[in-house]
Short mmCIF file of C-alpha atoms and ligand atoms in Angstrom, two decimals:
data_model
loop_
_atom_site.label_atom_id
_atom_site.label_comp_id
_atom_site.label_asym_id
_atom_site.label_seq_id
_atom_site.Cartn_x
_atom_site.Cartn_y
_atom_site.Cartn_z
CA UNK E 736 83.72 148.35 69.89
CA UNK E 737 82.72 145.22 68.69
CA UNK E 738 84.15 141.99 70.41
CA UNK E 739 85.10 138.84 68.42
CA UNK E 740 81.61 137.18 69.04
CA UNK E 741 79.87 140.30 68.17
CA UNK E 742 78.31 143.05 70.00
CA UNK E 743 75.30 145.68 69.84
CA UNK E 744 76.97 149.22 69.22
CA UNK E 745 74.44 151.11 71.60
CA UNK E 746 71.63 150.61 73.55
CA UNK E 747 69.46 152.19 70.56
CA UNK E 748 70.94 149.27 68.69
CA UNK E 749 69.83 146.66 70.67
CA UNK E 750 66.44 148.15 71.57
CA UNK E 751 65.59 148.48 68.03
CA UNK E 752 66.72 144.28 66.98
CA UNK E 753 64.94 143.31 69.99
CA UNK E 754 61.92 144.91 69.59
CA UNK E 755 62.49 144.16 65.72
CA UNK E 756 62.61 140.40 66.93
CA UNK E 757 59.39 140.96 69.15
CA UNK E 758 57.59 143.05 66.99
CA UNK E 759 56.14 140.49 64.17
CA UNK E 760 53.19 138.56 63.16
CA UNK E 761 52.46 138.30 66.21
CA UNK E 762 51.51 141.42 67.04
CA UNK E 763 50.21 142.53 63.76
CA UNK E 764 48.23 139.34 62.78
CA UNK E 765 47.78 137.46 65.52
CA UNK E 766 46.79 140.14 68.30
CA UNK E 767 44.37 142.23 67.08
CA UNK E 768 42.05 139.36 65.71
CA UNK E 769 42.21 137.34 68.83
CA UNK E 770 41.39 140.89 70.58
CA UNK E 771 38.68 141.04 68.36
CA UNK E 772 37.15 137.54 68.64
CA UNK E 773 37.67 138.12 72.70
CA UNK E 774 36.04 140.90 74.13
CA UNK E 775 38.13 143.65 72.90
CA UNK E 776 39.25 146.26 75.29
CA UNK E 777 38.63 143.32 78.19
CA UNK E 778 41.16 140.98 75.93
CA UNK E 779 43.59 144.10 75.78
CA UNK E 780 43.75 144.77 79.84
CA UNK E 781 44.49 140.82 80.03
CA UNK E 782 47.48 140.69 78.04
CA UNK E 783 48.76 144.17 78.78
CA UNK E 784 48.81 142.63 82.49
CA UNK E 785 50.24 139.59 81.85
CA UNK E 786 52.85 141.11 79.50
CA UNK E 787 54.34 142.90 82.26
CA UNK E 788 53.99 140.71 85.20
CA UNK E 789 54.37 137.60 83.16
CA UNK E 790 56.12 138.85 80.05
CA UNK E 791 58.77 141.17 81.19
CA UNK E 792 60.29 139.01 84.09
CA UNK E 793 60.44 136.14 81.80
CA UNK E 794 62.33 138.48 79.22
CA UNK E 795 64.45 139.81 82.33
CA UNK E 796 65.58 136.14 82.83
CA UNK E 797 67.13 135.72 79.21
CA UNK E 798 68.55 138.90 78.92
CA UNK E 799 70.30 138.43 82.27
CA UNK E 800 71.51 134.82 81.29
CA UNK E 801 72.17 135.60 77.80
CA UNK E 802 74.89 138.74 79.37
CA UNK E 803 76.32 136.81 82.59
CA UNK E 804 77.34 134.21 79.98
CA UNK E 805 78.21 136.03 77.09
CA UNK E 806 76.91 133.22 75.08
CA UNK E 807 74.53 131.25 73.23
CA UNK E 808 71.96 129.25 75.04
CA UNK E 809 73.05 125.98 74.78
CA UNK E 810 76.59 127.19 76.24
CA UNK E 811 74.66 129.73 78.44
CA UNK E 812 72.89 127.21 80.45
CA UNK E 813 75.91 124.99 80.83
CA UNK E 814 78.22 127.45 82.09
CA UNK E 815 75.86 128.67 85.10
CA UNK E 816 75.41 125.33 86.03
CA UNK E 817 76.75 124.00 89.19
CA UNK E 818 77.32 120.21 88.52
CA UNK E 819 77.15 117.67 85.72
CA UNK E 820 73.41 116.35 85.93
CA UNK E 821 72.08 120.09 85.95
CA UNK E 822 74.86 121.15 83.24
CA UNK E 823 73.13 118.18 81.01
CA UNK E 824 70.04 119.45 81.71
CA UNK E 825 70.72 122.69 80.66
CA UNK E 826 72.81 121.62 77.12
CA UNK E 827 69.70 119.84 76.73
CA UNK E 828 67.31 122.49 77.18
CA UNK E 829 69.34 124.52 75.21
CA UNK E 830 69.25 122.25 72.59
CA UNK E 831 65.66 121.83 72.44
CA UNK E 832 65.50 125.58 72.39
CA UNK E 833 67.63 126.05 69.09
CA UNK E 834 65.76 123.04 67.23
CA UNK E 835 62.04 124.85 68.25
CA UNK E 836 63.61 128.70 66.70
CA UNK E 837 64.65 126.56 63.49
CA UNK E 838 61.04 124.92 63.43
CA UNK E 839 59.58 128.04 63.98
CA UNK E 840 61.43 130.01 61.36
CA UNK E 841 60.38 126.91 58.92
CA UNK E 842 56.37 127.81 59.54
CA UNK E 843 57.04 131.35 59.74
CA UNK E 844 59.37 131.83 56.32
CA UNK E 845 56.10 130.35 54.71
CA UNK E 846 53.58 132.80 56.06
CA UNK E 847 55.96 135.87 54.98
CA UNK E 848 56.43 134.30 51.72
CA UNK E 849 52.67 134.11 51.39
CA UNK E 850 53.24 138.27 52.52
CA UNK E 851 56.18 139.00 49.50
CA UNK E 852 53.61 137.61 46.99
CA UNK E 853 50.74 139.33 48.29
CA UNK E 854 52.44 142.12 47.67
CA UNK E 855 53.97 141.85 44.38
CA UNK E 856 50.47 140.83 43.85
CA UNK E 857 49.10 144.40 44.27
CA UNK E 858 51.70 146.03 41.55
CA UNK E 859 51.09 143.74 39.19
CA UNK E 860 47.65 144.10 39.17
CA UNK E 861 48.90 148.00 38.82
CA UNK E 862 50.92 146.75 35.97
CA UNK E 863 47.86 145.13 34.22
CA UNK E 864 49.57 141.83 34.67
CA UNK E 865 46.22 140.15 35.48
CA UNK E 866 46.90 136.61 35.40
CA UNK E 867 50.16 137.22 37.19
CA UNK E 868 48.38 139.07 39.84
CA UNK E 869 45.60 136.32 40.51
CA UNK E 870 48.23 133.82 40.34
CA UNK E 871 50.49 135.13 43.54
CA UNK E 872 47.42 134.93 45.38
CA UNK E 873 46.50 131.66 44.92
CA UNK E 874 47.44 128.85 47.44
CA UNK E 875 50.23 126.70 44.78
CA UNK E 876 52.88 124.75 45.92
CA UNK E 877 55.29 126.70 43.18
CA UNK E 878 54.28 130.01 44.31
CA UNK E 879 54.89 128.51 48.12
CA UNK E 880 57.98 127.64 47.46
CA UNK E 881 59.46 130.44 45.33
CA UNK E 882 58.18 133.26 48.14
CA UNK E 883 59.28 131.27 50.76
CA UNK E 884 63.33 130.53 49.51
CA UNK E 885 63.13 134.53 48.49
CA UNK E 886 62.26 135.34 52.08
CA UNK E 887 64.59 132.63 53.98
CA UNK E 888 67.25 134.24 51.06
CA UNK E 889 66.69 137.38 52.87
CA UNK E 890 66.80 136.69 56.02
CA UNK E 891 70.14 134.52 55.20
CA UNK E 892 71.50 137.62 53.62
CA UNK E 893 70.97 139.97 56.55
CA UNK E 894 72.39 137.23 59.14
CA UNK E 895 75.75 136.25 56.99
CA UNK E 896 76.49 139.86 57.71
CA UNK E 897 76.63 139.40 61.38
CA UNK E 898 75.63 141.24 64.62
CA UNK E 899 76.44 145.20 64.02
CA UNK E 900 76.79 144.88 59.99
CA UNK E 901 73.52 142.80 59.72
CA UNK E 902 71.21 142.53 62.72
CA UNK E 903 71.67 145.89 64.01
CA UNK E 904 71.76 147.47 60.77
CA UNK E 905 69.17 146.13 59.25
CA UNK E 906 66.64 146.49 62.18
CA UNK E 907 67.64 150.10 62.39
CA UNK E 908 66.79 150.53 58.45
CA UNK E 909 63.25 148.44 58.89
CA UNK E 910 62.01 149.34 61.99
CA UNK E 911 61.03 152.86 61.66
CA UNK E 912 59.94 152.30 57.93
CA UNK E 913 57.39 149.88 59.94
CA UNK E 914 56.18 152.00 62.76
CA UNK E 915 56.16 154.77 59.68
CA UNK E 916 53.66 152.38 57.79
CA UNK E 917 51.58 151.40 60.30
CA UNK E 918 50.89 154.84 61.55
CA UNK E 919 50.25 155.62 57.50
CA UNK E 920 47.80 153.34 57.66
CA UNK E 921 45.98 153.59 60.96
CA UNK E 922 45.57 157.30 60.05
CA UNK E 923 43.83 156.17 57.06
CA UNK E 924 41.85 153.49 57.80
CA UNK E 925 40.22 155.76 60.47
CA UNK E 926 39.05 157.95 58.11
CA UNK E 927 37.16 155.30 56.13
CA UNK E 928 33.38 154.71 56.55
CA UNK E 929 32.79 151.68 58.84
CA UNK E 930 35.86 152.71 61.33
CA UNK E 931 33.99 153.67 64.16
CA UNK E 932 32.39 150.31 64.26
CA UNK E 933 35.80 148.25 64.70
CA UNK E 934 36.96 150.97 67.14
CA UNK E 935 33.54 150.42 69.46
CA UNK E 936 34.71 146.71 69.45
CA UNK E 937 38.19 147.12 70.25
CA UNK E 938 37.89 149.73 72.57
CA UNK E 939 34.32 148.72 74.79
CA UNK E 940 35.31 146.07 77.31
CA UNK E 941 33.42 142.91 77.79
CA UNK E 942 34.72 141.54 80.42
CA UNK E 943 32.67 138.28 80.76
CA UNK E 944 34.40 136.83 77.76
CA UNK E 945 38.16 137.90 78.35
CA UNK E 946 38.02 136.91 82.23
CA UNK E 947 37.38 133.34 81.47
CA UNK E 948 40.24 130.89 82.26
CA UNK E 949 40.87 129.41 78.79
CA UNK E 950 41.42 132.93 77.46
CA UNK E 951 43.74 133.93 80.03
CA UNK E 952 45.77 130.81 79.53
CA UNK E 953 45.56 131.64 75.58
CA UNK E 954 46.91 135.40 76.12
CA UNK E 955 49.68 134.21 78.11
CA UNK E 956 51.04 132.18 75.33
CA UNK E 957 50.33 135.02 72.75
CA UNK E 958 52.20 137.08 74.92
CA UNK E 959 55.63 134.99 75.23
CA UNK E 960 55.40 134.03 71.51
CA UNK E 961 55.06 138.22 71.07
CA UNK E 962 58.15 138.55 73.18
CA UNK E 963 60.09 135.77 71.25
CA UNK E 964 60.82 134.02 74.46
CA UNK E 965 61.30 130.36 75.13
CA UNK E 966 63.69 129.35 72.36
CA UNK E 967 67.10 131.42 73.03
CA UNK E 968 66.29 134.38 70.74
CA UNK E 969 66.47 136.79 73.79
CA UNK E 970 68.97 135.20 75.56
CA UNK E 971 71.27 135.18 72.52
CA UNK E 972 70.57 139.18 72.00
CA UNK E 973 71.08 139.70 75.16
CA UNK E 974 74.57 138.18 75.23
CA UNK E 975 75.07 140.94 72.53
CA UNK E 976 74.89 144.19 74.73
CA UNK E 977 77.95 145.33 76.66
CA UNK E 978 77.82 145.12 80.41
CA UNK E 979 77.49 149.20 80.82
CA UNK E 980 74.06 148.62 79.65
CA UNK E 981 71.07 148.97 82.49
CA UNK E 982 69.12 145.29 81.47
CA UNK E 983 65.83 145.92 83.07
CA UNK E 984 65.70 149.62 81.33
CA UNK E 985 66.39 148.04 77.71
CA UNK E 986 63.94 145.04 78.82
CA UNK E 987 61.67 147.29 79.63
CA UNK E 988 62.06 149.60 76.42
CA UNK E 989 61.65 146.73 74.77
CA UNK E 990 58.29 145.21 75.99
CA UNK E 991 56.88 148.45 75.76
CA UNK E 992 57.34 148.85 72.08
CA UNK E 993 55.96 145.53 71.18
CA UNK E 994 52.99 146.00 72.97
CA UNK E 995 52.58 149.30 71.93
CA UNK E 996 53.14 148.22 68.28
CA UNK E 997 50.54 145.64 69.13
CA UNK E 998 48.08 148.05 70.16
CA UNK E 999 48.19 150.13 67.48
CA UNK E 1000 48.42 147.13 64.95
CA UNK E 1001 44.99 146.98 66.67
CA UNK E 1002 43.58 150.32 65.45
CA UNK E 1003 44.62 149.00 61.85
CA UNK E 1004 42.89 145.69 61.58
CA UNK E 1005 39.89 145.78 63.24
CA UNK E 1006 38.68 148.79 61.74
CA UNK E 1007 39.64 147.71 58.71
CA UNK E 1008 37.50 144.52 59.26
CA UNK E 1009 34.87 147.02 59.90
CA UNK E 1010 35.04 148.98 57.36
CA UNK E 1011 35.32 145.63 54.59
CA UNK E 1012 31.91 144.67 56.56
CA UNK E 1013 30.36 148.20 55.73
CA UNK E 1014 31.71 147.80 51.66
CA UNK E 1015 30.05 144.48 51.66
CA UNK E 1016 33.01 142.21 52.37
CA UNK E 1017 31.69 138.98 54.97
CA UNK E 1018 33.71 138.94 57.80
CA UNK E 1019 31.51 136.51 59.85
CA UNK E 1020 31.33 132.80 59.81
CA UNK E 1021 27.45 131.22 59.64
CA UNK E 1022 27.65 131.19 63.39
CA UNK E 1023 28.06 134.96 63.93
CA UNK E 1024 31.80 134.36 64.93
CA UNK E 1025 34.56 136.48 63.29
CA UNK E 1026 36.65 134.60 60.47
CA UNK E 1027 39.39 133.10 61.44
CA UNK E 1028 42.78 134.73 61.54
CA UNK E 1029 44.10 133.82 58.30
CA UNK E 1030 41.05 134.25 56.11
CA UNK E 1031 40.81 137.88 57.22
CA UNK E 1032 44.31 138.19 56.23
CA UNK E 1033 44.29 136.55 53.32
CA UNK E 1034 40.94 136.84 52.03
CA UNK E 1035 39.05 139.62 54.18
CA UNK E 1036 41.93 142.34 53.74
CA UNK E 1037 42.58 141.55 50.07
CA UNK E 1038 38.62 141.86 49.26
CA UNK E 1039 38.24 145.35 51.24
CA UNK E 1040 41.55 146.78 49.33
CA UNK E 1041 39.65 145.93 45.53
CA UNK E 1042 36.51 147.50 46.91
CA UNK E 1043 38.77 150.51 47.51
CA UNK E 1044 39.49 151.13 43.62
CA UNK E 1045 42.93 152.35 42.79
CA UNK E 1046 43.66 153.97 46.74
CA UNK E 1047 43.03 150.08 47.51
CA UNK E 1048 45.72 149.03 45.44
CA UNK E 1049 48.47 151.81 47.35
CA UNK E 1050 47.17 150.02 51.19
CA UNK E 1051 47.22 146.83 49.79
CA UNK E 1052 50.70 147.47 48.88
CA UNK E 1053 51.69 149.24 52.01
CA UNK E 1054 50.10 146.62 54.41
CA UNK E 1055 52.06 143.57 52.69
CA UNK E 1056 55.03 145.25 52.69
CA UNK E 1057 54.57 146.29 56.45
CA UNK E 1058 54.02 142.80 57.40
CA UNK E 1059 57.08 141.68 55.07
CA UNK E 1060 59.67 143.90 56.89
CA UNK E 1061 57.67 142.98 60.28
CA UNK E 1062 58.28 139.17 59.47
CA UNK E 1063 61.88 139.98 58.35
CA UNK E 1064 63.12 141.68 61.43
CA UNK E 1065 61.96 138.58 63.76
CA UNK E 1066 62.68 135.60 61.16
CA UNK E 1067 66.58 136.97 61.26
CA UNK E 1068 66.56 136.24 64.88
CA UNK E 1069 65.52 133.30 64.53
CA UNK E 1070 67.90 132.04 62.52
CA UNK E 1071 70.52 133.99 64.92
CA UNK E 1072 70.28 131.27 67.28
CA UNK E 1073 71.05 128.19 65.66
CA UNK E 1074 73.80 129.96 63.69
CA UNK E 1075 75.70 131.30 66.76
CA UNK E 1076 75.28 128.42 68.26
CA UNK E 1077 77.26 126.48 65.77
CA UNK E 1078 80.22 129.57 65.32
CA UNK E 1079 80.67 128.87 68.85
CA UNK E 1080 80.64 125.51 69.95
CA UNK E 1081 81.78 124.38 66.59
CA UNK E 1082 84.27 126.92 65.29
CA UNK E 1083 82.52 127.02 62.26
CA UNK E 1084 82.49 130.44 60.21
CA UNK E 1085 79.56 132.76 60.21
CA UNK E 1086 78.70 132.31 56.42
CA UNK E 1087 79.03 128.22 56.79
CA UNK E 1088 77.08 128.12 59.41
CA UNK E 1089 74.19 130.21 58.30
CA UNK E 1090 73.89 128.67 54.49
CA UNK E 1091 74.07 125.54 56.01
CA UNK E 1092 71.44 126.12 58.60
CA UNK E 1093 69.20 128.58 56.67
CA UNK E 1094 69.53 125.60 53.71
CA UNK E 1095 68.02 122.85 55.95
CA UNK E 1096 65.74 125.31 57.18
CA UNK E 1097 64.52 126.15 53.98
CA UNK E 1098 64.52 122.40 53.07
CA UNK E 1099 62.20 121.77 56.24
CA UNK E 1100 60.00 124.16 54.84
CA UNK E 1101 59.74 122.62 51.88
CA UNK E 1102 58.68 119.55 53.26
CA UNK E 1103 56.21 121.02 55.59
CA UNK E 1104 54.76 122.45 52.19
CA UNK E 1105 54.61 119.40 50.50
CA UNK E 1106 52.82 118.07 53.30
CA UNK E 1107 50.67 121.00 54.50
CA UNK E 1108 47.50 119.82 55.85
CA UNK E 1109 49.45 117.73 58.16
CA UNK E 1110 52.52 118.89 59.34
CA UNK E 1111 51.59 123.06 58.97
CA UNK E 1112 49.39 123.46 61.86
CA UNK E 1113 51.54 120.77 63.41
CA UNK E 1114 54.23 122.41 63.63
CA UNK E 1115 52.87 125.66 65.06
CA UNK E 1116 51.26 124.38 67.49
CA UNK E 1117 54.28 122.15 68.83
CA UNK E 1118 56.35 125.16 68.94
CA UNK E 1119 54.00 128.08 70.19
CA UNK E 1120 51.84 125.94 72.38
CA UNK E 1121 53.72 123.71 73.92
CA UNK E 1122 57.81 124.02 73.62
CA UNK E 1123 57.56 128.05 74.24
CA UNK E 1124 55.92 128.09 77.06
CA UNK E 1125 58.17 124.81 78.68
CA UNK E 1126 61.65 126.17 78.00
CA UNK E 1127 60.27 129.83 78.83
CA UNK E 1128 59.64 127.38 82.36
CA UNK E 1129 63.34 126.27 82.16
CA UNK E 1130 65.32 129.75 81.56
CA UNK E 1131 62.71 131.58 84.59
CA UNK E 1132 64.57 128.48 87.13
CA UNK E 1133 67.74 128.78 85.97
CA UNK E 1134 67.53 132.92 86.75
CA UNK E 1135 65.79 132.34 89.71
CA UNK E 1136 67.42 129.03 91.16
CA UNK E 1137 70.37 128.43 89.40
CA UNK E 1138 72.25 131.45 88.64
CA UNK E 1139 73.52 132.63 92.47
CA UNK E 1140 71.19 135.34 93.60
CA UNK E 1141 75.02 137.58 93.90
CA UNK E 1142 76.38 136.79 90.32
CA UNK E 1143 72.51 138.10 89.70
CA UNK E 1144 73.18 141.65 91.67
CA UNK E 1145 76.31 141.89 90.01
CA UNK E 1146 75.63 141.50 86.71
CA UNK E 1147 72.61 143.96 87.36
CA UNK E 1148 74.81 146.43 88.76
CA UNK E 1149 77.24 146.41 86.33
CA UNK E 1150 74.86 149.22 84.48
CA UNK E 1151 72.76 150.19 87.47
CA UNK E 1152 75.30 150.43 90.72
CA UNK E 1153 72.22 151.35 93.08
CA UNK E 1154 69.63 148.60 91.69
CA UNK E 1155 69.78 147.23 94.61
CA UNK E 1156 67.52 149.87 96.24
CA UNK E 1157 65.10 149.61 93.42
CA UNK E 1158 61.65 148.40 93.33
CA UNK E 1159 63.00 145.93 90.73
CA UNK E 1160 65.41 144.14 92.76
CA UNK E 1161 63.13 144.12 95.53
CA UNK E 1162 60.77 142.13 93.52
CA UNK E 1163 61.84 140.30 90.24
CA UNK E 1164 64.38 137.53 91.79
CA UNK E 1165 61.62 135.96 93.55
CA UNK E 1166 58.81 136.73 91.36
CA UNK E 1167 60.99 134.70 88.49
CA UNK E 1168 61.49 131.77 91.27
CA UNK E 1169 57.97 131.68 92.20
CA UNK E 1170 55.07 133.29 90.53
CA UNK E 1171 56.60 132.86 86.55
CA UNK E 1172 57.19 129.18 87.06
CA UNK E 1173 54.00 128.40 88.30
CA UNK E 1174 52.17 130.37 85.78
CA UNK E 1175 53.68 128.91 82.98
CA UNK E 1176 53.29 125.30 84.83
CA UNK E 1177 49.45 126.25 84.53
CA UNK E 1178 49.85 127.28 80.70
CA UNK E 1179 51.24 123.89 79.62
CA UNK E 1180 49.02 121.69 82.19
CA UNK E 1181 46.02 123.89 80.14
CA UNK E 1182 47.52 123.09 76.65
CA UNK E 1183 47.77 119.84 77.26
CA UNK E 1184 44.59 118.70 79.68
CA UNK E 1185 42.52 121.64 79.17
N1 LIG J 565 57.93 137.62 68.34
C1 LIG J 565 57.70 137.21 66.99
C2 LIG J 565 56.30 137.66 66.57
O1 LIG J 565 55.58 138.26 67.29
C3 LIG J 565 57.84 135.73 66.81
C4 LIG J 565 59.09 135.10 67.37
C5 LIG J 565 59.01 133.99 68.18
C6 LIG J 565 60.37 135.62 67.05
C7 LIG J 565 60.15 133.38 68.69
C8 LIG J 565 61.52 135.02 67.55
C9 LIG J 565 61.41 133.90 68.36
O2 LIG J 565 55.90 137.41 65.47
#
C-alpha cells in the first residue's frame, strides 16, 4: 500500500525507476564515445571496476539514508544528525544537492529537446516536409526552446502524477520499450558493413591509454553521474521502497542494469561510427582523434542514417526516440527531488510544487539558451565535475560516520535478518568510511588542480 508520502509498489517497481533514473545519456551518449576515444575494452574494465567498488557503495549509502529517514535529502541529512552544527551541515548539503538536480535537469531538458526534434525530424523528412525536416535540425534558439518546454512539459506531466501513478508507472511503460530498442538496433547495426571495425575497437584492450591517471579520475565521474548520485535522486528513491525490501539486492539490481545498458549502448554506437566511416561519413578530427561526443550525435549519426536510404530513415527514428524515453525516465527524477522536497518541508501540494519548480526550471533553461556559449558548458561542468562528485563525498560520511553503525544493521536487516553474516556487511560500512571518501577526495583535488 502506498503511504501518504508515497511509496514503490514492489521491488520490480523500484528497480525499474531507478535504473530508469540511471539509465540515460549517460550511458547511451556519453559512455560509449569516451570508451571509444579511450582504449576501448581497457576503458570498459576501468569503469566496470570502479562502478562496483566505487559506484555501488556510494549508491548503497543513499539508498540506506534515503530509507532510515523516510525522507528527502535535505530532511534526510538533518534527521540523522547528532547535534546542531552537523544538522546545519547536512540541511546545507542537502540544499546544495536539490539546487545541482534542478541545474542539471536545466542542461539536460535541452539536450533531449535537441533528441524530440531530431526525431520528428526523421518523419517529416518521411512526410516530404523538407524544409520542416532541415529546420528541426538546425541549432535555433526557437526550435531550442519549443523542444525543450515540450520535454520539461513531459517530464512535469509524469511527476504531477506522483510516485506509483507517475514514476513507477511510467518507468515500467518506458523502460522495456528502451532495452526493446536498443537491442533492435544493436542487432542491426551489426549486420551492416563496417561493424566489425567498431567492434575490434571496443572490444581489443589497450591498456596504456585507459590505465593513465587522468582517465581513471574521468571514469569515476562518468560513473557517479551514470548512477545519478551526488544530488539526492537516489536517496529520495530510496526513501520510496518499504522496509521489507533487501537494499543491497535492489542496489545491486540496479547498478547492474545501467552498466549493462551501458555496455550494450556500446555495441550500438561505435559500430555505428564504424560503419558511417565505411559509407563515407568523417568521423575523425584533422588530428586522427575521434569527433567529439556531440558531433557524432548530432552530426555523425544523422549523416550515416541518410546514407542508409529509406531503412536510414526507420533507425534514425528509432535511435531518437530511444534516447528521448532514455532522457525522460532520468529527467523525471530529477525533478523528483526538488519537488518532494518542497511537499515536505513546505506542505505544499504535489501539482504546486512541481509547476512551480518545473516552471523556473524551464525558465533557467531558457536563459542558459539565450546565453549558450557561456553558461551551457558552464553549467555541466559545475554540476557533473565538481558538485557530484563533492556531495557524493558528503552522503558516503554521513553512512559511514554519521548514521550509528547499529541504526545501519538494523535498517539492513529489516529485509535481510542474517546480513550480518554476509560478505556485504563484512565489508561496505568501512569501505564507505574509508576507501569512497578518499577516492572521491582524489576526483575533485584532480578536477580542480589536475
Ligand atoms: N544517470 C543519468 C544519466 O546517465 C543522469 C542523472 C544524473 C540522473 C543525476 C539523475 C541525477 O544520464
Amino acid at each position: 500500500m502506498a503511504s501518504a508520502r508515497g511509496e514503490f509498489s514492489s521491488r520490480l517497481g523500484f528497480v525499474l525507476a531507478a535504473a530508469g533514473s540511471a539509465v540515460g545519456l549517460g550511458n547511451i551518449w556519453n559512455f560509449p564515445t569516451q570508451a571509444a576515444s579511450n582504449g576501448g575494452a581497457a576503458f570498459l574494465l576501468v569503469y566496470l571496476v570502479l562502478a562496483f567498488t566505487l559506484a555501488y557503495p556510494a549508491l548503497m549509502a543513499e539508498l540506506i539514508i534515503g530509507r532510515h529517514a523516510h525522507a528527502n535529502a535535505v530532511q534526510a541529512l538533518q534527521r540523522i544528525s547528532p547535534n546542531a552544527p552537523v544538522r546545519m551541515f547536512g540541511r546545507t548539503a542537502g540544499l546544495i544537492g536539490l539546487a545541482v538536480a534542478s541545474l542539471i535537469l536545466s542542461f539536460y531538458g535541452i539536450v533531449a529537446g535537441w533528441m524530440i526534434a531530431f526525431c520528428i525530424s526523421s518523419f517529416a523528412s518521411v512526410l516530404g516536409l523538407e524544409s520542416v525536416s532541415a529546420w528541426l535540425v538546425s541549432f535555433g534558439f526557437a526550435r531550442n526552446v519549443i523542444f525543450m518546454l515540450l520535454f520539461m512539459g513531459l517530464t512535469i506531466a509524469i511527476i504531477s502524477r506522483g510516485v506509483q501513478d507517475g514514476i513507477e508507472r511510467w518507468s515500467a511503460r518506458l523502460m522495456p520499450m528502451l532495452i526493446l530498442t536498443l537491442v533492435l538496433l544493436v542487432i542491426y547495426v551489426l549486420t551492416l558493413d563496417g561493424a566489425s571495425e567498431g567492434l575490434k575497437v571496443y572490444l581489443l584492450p589497450d591498456f596504456h591509454r585507459a590505465l593513465s591517471p587522468d582517465l581513471i579520475l574521468r571514469a569515476m565521474g562518468s560513473s557517479f553521474f551514470s548512477l545519478s548520485l551526488g544530488v539526492g535522486t537516489m536517496l529520495i528513491y530510496g526513501s520510496y521502497i518499504d522496509d521489507s525490501q533487501n537494499l543491497p539486492l535492489v542496489g545491486g539490481m540496479v547498478t547492474l542494469v545501467d552498466i549493462s545498458i551501458a555496455v550494450l549502448a556500446g555495441f550500438l554506437v561505435l559500430p555505428a561510427m564504424y560503419v558511417a566511416l565505411h559509407n563515407g561519413v568523417e568521423i575523425f578530427g584533422p588530428g586522427g582523434e575521434l569527433l567529439s561526443e556531440d558531433t557524432l550525435v548530432f552530426s555523425v549519426l544523422p549523416e550515416l542514417f541518410t546514407t542508409m536510404g529509406p531503412t536510414g530513415v526507420l533507425v534514425s527514428i528509432l535511435f531518437f526516440f530511444l534516447m528521448t524515453i532514455a532522457a525522460l525516465t532520468s529527467s523525471i527524477s530529477m525533478l523528483e527531488v526538488p519537488v518532494a522536497y518542497c511537499i515536505e518541508e513546505h506542505n505544499v501540494s504535489r501539482k504546486t510544487g512541481v509547476y512551480a519548480i518545473g516552471g523556473a526550471i524551464a525558465a533557467f533553461s531558457t536563459v542558459i539558451l539565450l546565453n549558450f556559449d557561456t553558461l551551457f558548458g558552464f553549467v555541466i561542468s559545475l554540476t557533473t565535475r565538481y558538485s557530484e562528485p563533492l556531495l557524493g563525498f558528503v552522503f558516503c560520511v554521513y553512512a559511514g560516520w554519521i548514521l550509528h553503525r547499529d541504526k545501519l544493521l538494523q535498517e539492513l536487516r529489516k529485509g535481510n535478518p542474517g546480513i550480518e553474516q554476509g560478505l556485504f556487511w563484512k565489508i561496505w560500512p568501512w569501505w564507505v568510511r574509508v576507501v569512497c571518501p578518499t577516492v572521491i577526495l582524489a576526483i575533485f583535488a584532480q578536477s580542480i588542480w589536475g
